[in-house]
Short mmCIF file of C-alpha atoms and ligand atoms in Angstrom, two decimals:
data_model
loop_
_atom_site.label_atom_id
_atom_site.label_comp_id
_atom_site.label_asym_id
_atom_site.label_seq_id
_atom_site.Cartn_x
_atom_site.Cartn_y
_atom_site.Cartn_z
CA UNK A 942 0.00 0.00 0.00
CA UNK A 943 1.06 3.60 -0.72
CA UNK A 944 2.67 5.01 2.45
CA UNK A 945 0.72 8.31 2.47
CA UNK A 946 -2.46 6.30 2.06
CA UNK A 947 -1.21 4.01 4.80
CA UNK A 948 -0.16 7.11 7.01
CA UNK A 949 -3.85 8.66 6.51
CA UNK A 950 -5.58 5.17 7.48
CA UNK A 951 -3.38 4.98 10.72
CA UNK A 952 -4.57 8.90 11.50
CA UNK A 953 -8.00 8.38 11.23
CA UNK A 954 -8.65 8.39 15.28
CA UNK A 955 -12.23 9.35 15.66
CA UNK A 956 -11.48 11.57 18.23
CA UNK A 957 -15.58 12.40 18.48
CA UNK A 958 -17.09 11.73 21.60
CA UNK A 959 -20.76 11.48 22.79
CA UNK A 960 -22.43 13.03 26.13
CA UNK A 961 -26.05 12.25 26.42
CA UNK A 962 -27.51 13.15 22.88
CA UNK A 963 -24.77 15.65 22.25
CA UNK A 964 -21.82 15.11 20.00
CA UNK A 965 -18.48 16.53 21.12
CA UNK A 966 -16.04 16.77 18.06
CA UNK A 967 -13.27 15.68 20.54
CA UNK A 968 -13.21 15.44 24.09
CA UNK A 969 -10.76 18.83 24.61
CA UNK A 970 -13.40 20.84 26.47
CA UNK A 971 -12.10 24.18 28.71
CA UNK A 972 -12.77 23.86 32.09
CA UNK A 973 -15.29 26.85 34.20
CA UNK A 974 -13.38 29.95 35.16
CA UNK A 975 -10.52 29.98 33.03
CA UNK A 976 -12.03 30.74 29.78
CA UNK A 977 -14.62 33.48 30.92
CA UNK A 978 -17.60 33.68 28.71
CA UNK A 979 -16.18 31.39 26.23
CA UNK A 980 -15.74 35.01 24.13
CA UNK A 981 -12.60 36.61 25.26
CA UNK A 982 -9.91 34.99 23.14
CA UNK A 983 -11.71 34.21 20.02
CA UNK A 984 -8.88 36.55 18.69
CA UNK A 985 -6.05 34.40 19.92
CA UNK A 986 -7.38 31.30 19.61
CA UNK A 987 -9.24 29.04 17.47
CA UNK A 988 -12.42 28.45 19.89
CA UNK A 989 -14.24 26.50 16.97
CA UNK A 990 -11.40 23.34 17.41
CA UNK A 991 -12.30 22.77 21.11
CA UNK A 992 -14.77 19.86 21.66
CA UNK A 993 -16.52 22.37 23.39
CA UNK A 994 -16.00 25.41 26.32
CA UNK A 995 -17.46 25.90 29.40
CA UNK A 996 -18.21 29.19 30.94
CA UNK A 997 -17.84 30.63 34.43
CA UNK A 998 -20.06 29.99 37.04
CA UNK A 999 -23.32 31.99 36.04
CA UNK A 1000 -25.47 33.04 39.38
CA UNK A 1001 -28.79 34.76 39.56
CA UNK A 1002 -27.61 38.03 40.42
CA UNK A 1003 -24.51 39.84 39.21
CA UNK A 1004 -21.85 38.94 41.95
CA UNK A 1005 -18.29 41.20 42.55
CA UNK A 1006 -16.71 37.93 44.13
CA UNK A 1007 -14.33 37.84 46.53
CA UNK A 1008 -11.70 41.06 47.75
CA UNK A 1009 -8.62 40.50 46.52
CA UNK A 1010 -5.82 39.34 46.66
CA UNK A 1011 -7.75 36.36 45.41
CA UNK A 1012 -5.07 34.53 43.22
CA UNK A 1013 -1.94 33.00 44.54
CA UNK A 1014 0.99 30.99 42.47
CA UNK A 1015 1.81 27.38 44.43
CA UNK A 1016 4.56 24.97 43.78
CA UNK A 1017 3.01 22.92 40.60
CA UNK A 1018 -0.29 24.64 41.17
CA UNK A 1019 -2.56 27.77 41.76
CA UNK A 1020 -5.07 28.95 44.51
CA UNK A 1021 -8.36 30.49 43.45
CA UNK A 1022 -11.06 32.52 45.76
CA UNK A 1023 -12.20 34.24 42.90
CA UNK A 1024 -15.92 33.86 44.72
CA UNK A 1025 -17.94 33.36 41.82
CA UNK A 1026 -17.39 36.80 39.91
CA UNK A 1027 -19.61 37.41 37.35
CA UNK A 1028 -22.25 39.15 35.55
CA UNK A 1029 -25.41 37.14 36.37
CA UNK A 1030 -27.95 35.42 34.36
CA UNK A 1031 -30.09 38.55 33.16
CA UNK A 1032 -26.99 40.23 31.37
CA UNK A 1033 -25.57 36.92 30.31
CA UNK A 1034 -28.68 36.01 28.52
CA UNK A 1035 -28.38 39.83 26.91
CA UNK A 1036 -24.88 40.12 26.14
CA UNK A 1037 -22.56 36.76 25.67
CA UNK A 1038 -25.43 34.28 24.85
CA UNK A 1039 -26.38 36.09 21.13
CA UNK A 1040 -22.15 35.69 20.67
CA UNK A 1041 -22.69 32.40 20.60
CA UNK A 1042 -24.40 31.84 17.09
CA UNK A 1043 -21.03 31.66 15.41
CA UNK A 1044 -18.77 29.95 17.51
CA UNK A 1045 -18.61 26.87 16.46
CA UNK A 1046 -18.31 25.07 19.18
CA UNK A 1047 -20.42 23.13 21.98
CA UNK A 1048 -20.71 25.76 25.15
CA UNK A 1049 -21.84 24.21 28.09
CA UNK A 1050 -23.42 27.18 30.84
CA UNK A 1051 -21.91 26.47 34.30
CA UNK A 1052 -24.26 27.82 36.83
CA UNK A 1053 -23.87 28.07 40.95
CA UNK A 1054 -26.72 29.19 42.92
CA UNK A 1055 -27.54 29.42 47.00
CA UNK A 1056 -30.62 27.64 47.17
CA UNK A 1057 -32.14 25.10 44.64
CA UNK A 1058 -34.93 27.39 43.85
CA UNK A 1059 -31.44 29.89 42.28
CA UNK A 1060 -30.53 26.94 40.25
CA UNK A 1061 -33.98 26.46 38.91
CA UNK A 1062 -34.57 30.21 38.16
CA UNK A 1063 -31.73 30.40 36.57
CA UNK A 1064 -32.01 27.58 34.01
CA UNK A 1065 -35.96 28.67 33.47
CA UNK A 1066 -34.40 32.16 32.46
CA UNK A 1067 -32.22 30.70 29.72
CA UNK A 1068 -34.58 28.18 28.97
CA UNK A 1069 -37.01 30.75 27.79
CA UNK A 1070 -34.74 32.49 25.17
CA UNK A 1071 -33.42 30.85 22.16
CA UNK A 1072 -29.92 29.90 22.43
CA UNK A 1073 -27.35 27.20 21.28
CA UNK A 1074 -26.19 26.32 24.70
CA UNK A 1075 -25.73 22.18 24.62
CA UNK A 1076 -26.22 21.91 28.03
CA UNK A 1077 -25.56 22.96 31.87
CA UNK A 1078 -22.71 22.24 34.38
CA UNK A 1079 -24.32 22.37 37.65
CA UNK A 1080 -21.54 23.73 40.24
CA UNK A 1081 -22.06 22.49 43.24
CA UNK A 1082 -18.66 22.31 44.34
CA UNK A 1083 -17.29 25.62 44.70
CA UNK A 1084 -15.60 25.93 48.02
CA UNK A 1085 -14.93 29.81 48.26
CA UNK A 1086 -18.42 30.98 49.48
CA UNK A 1087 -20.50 31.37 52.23
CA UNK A 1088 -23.56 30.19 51.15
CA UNK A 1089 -24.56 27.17 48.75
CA UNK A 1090 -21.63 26.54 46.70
CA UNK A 1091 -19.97 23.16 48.17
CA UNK A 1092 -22.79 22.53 51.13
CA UNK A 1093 -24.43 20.90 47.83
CA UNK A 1094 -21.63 18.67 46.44
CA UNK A 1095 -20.60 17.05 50.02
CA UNK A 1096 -24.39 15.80 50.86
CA UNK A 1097 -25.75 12.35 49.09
CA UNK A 1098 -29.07 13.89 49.01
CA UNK A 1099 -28.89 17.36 48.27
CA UNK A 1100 -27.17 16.36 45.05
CA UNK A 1101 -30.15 14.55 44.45
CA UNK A 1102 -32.68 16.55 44.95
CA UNK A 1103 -30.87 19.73 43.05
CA UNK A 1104 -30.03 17.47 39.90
CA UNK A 1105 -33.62 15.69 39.85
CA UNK A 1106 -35.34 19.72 40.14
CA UNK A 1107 -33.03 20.89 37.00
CA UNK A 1108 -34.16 17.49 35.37
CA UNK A 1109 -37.41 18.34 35.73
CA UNK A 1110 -36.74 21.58 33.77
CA UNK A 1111 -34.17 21.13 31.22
CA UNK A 1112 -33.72 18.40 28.42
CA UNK A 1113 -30.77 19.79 27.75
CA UNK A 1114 -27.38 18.41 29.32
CA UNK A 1115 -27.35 18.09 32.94
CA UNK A 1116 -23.34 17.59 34.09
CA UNK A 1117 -22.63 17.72 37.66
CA UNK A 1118 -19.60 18.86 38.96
CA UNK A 1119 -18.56 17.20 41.95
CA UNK A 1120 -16.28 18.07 44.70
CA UNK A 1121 -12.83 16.49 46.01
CA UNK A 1122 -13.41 17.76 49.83
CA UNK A 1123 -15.49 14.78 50.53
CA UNK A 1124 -14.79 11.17 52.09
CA UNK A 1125 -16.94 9.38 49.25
CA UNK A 1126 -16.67 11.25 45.96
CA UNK A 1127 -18.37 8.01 44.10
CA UNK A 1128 -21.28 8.04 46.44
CA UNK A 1129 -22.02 11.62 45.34
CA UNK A 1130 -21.72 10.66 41.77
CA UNK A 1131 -24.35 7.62 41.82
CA UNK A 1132 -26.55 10.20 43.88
CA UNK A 1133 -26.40 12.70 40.78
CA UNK A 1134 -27.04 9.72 38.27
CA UNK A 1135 -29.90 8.30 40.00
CA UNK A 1136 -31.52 11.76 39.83
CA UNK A 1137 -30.95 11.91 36.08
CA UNK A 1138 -27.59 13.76 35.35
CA UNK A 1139 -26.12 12.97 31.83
CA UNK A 1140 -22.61 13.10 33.15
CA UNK A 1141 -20.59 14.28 35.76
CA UNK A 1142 -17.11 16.51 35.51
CA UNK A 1143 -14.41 15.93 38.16
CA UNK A 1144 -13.26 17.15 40.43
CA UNK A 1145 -13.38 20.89 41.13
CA UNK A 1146 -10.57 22.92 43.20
CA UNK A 1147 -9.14 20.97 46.56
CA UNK A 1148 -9.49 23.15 49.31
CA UNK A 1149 -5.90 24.68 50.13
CA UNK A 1150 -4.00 27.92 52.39
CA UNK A 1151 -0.84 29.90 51.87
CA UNK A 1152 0.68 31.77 54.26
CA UNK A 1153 3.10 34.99 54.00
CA UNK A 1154 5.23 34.00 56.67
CA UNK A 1155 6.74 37.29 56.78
CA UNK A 1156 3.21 39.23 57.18
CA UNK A 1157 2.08 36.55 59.02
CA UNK A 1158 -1.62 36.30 56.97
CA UNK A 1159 -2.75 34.27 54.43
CA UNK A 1160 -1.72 34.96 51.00
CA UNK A 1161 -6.11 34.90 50.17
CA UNK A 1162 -8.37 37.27 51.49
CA UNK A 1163 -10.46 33.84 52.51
CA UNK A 1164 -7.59 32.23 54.11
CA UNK A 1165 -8.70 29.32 52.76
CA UNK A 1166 -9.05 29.00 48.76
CA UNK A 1167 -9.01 25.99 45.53
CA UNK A 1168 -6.15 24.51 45.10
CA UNK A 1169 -6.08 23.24 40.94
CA UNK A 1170 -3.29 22.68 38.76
CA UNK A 1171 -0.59 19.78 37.83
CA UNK A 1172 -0.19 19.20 42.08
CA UNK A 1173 -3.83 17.58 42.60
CA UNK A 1174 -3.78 15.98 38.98
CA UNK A 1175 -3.33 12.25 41.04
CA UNK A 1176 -6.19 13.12 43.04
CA UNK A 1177 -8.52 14.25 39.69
CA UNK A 1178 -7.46 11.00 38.49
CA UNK A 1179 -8.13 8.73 41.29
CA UNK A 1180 -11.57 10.48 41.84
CA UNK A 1181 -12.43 9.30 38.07
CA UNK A 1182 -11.32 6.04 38.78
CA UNK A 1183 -13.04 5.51 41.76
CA UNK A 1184 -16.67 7.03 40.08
CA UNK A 1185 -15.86 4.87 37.06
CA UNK A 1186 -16.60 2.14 39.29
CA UNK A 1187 -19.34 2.98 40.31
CA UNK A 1188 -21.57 4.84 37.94
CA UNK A 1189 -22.78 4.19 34.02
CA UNK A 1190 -22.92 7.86 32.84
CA UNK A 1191 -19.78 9.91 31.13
CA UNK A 1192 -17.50 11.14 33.83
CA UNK A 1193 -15.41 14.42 32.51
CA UNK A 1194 -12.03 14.52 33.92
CA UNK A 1195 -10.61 17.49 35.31
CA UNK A 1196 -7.31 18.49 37.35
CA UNK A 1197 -3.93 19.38 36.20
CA UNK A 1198 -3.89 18.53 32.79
CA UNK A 1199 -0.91 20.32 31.01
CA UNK A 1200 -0.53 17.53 27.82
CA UNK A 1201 -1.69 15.28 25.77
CA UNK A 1202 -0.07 12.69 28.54
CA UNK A 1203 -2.37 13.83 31.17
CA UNK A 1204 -5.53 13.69 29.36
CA UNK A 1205 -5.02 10.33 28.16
CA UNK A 1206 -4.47 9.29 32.04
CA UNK A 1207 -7.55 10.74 32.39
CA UNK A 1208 -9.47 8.71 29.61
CA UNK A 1209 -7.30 5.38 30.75
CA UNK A 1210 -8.93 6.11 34.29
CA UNK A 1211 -12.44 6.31 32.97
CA UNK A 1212 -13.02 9.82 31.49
CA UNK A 1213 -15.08 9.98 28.05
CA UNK A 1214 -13.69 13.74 27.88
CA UNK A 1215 -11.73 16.20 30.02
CA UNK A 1216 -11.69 20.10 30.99
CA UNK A 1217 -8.56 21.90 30.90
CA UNK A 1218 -8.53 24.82 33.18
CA UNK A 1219 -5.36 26.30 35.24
CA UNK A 1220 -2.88 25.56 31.76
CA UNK A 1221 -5.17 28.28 29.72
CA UNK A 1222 -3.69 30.68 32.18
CA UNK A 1223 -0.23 30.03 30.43
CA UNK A 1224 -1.30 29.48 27.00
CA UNK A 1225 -4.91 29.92 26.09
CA UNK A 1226 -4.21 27.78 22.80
CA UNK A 1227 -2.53 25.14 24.81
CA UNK A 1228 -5.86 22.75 24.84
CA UNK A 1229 -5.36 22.39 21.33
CA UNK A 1230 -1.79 21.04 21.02
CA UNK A 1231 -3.71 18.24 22.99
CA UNK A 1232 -5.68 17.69 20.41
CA UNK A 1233 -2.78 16.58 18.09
CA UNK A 1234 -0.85 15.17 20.66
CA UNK A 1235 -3.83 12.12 21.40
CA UNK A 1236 -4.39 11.95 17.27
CA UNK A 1237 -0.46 10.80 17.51
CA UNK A 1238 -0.72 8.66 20.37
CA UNK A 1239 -3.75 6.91 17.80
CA UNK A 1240 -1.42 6.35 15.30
CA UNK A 1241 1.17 5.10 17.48
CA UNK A 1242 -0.96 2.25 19.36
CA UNK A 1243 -3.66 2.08 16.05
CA UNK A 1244 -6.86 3.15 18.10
CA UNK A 1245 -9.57 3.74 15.87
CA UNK A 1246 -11.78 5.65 18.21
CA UNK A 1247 -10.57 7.41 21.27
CA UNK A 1248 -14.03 5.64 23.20
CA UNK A 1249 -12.48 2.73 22.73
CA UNK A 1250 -9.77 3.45 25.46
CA UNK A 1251 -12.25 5.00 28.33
CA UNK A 1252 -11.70 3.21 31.18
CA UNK A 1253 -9.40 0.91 30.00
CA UNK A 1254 -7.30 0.97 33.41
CA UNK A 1255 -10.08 0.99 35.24
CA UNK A 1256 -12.58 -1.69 33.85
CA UNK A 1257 -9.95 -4.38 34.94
CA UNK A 1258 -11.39 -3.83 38.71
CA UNK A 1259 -14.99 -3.36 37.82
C1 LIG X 1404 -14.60 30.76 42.51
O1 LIG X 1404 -15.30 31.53 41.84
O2 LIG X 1404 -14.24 31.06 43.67
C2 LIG X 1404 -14.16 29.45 41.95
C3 LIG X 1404 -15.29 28.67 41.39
C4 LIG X 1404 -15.27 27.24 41.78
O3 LIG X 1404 -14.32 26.75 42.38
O4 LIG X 1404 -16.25 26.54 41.48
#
């Protein structure tokens, strides 16, 4: 056989992926918070090759977040109390939803709320206008504030009852994002697909603290802030082993990914996709270098479709 035909066969990874009903053109997807609207970089960046981009956290109300300093480099990672900063639903519907028409790519709305009745209003808002948002990422795991945030993502049965309210409301995807800071992250995963989730993305920051020994404070306003990046990448991919076990849905796999090496630890573990969050901060295009770097490892092993590898580590102890 011709060589360049033979080199085309061996590239032909179908690097598509499916959540629910939705069709993800690879599993690259940018994790909540470190991509803002989804907008920003369109400039910079090819948005359109992502499998898809999720947004900040969107609340009900327009929020200022937390008072700085709110951002703090760590060895091999970074600490966040950014306190859910953003514009709220009413101006997000007005302003950065219409952007979306042209994108080309899947967005998925994160949204955070204090009370279930937040989350519901919130989704009913959007629900109401026309938009081309695949689907919703349910925060329930952010541990800088007061009120809701993570008091959601460490209970069995407020998981529940949040994800089957939103499932009531919404045919559109229903991910979950789960939290680390918990004794039984796989527990809280079955509680989210029993309720009716399509997936769940893990995990979210791991609760963390700096200290300026020479001020004697913490380097946060908080004191206590999320800890993400390449340092709780074993964690992000125990946590997906461990669900893997124990739930049917797509699990997203998020924590530390810098390279095409970390996310396929993440799909080994169990992941049908992955969010890559703290490494935009470097290189907003970096998520995309991925993308080539998993069509080689295809070539290299001859995998014809990149679902054919999910879980692969992990299935052995199912
Ligand atoms: C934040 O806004 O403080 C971070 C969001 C999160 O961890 O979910």
């Amino acid at each position: 056989m011709d060589l360049f035909i033979q080199q085309e066969m061996l590239s032909l990874i179908d690097m598509s992926i499916k959540i629910g009903k939705v069709l993800f053109k690879n599993p690259i997807i940018t994790a909540s918070g470190t991509f803002g609207y989804g907008t920003e970089v369109s400039s910079l960046v090819n948005v359109s090759k992502f499998g898809g981009i999720v947004t900040k956290s969107i609340t009900l109300n327009p929020r200022e977040g937390n008072p700085p300093p709110r951002i703090v480099e760590t060895p091999s990672g970074m600490l966040n109390s950014i306190g859910l900063a953003n514009i709220g639903v009413d101006q997000y519907i007005s302003k950065k939803i219409p952007l979306y028409s042209t994108i080309g790519t899947n967005i998925i709305m994160n949204i955070a709320g204090t009370t279930v009745n937040e989350y519901i209003e919130i989704i009913k808002k959007v629900e109401s206008v026309s938009s081309n948002i695949v689907g919703y990422e349910i925060n329930i795991s952010c541990p800088n504030v007061k009120r809701g945030g993570m008091e959601f993502g460490i209970d069995c049965d407020l998981t529940e009852k949040l994800t089957e309210s939103l499932r009531k409301i919404t045919e559109r995807l229903l991910i979950v994002k789960l939290s680390p800071n918990v004794t039984n992250i796989a527990s809280i995963a079955q509680s989210a697909e029993k309720a009716g989730a399509d997936a769940v993305s893990a995990i979210n920051t791991v609760v963390g603290m700096s200290i300026d020994i020479h001020k004697q404070k913490s380097k946060v306003y908080t004191k206590l802030s999320g800890l993400s990046g390449p340092a709780i990448r074993p964690i992000g991919i125990a946590s997906v082993h461990k669900i893997f076990q124990a739930i049917d849905i797509p699990i997203i796999g998020i924590g530390g990914i810098t390279c095409g090496n970390d996310v396929l630890e993440y799909i080994l573990a169990g992941a049908s996709a992955v969010q890559v969050g703290t490494s935009n901060y470097r290189d907003p295009g970096i998520a995309l270098s991925m993308i080539e770097e998993i069509k080689l490892y295809g070539e290299k092993y001859i995998i014809s479709s990149i679902s054919d590898i999910v879980g692969v580590v992990s299935s052995n102890t199912k």
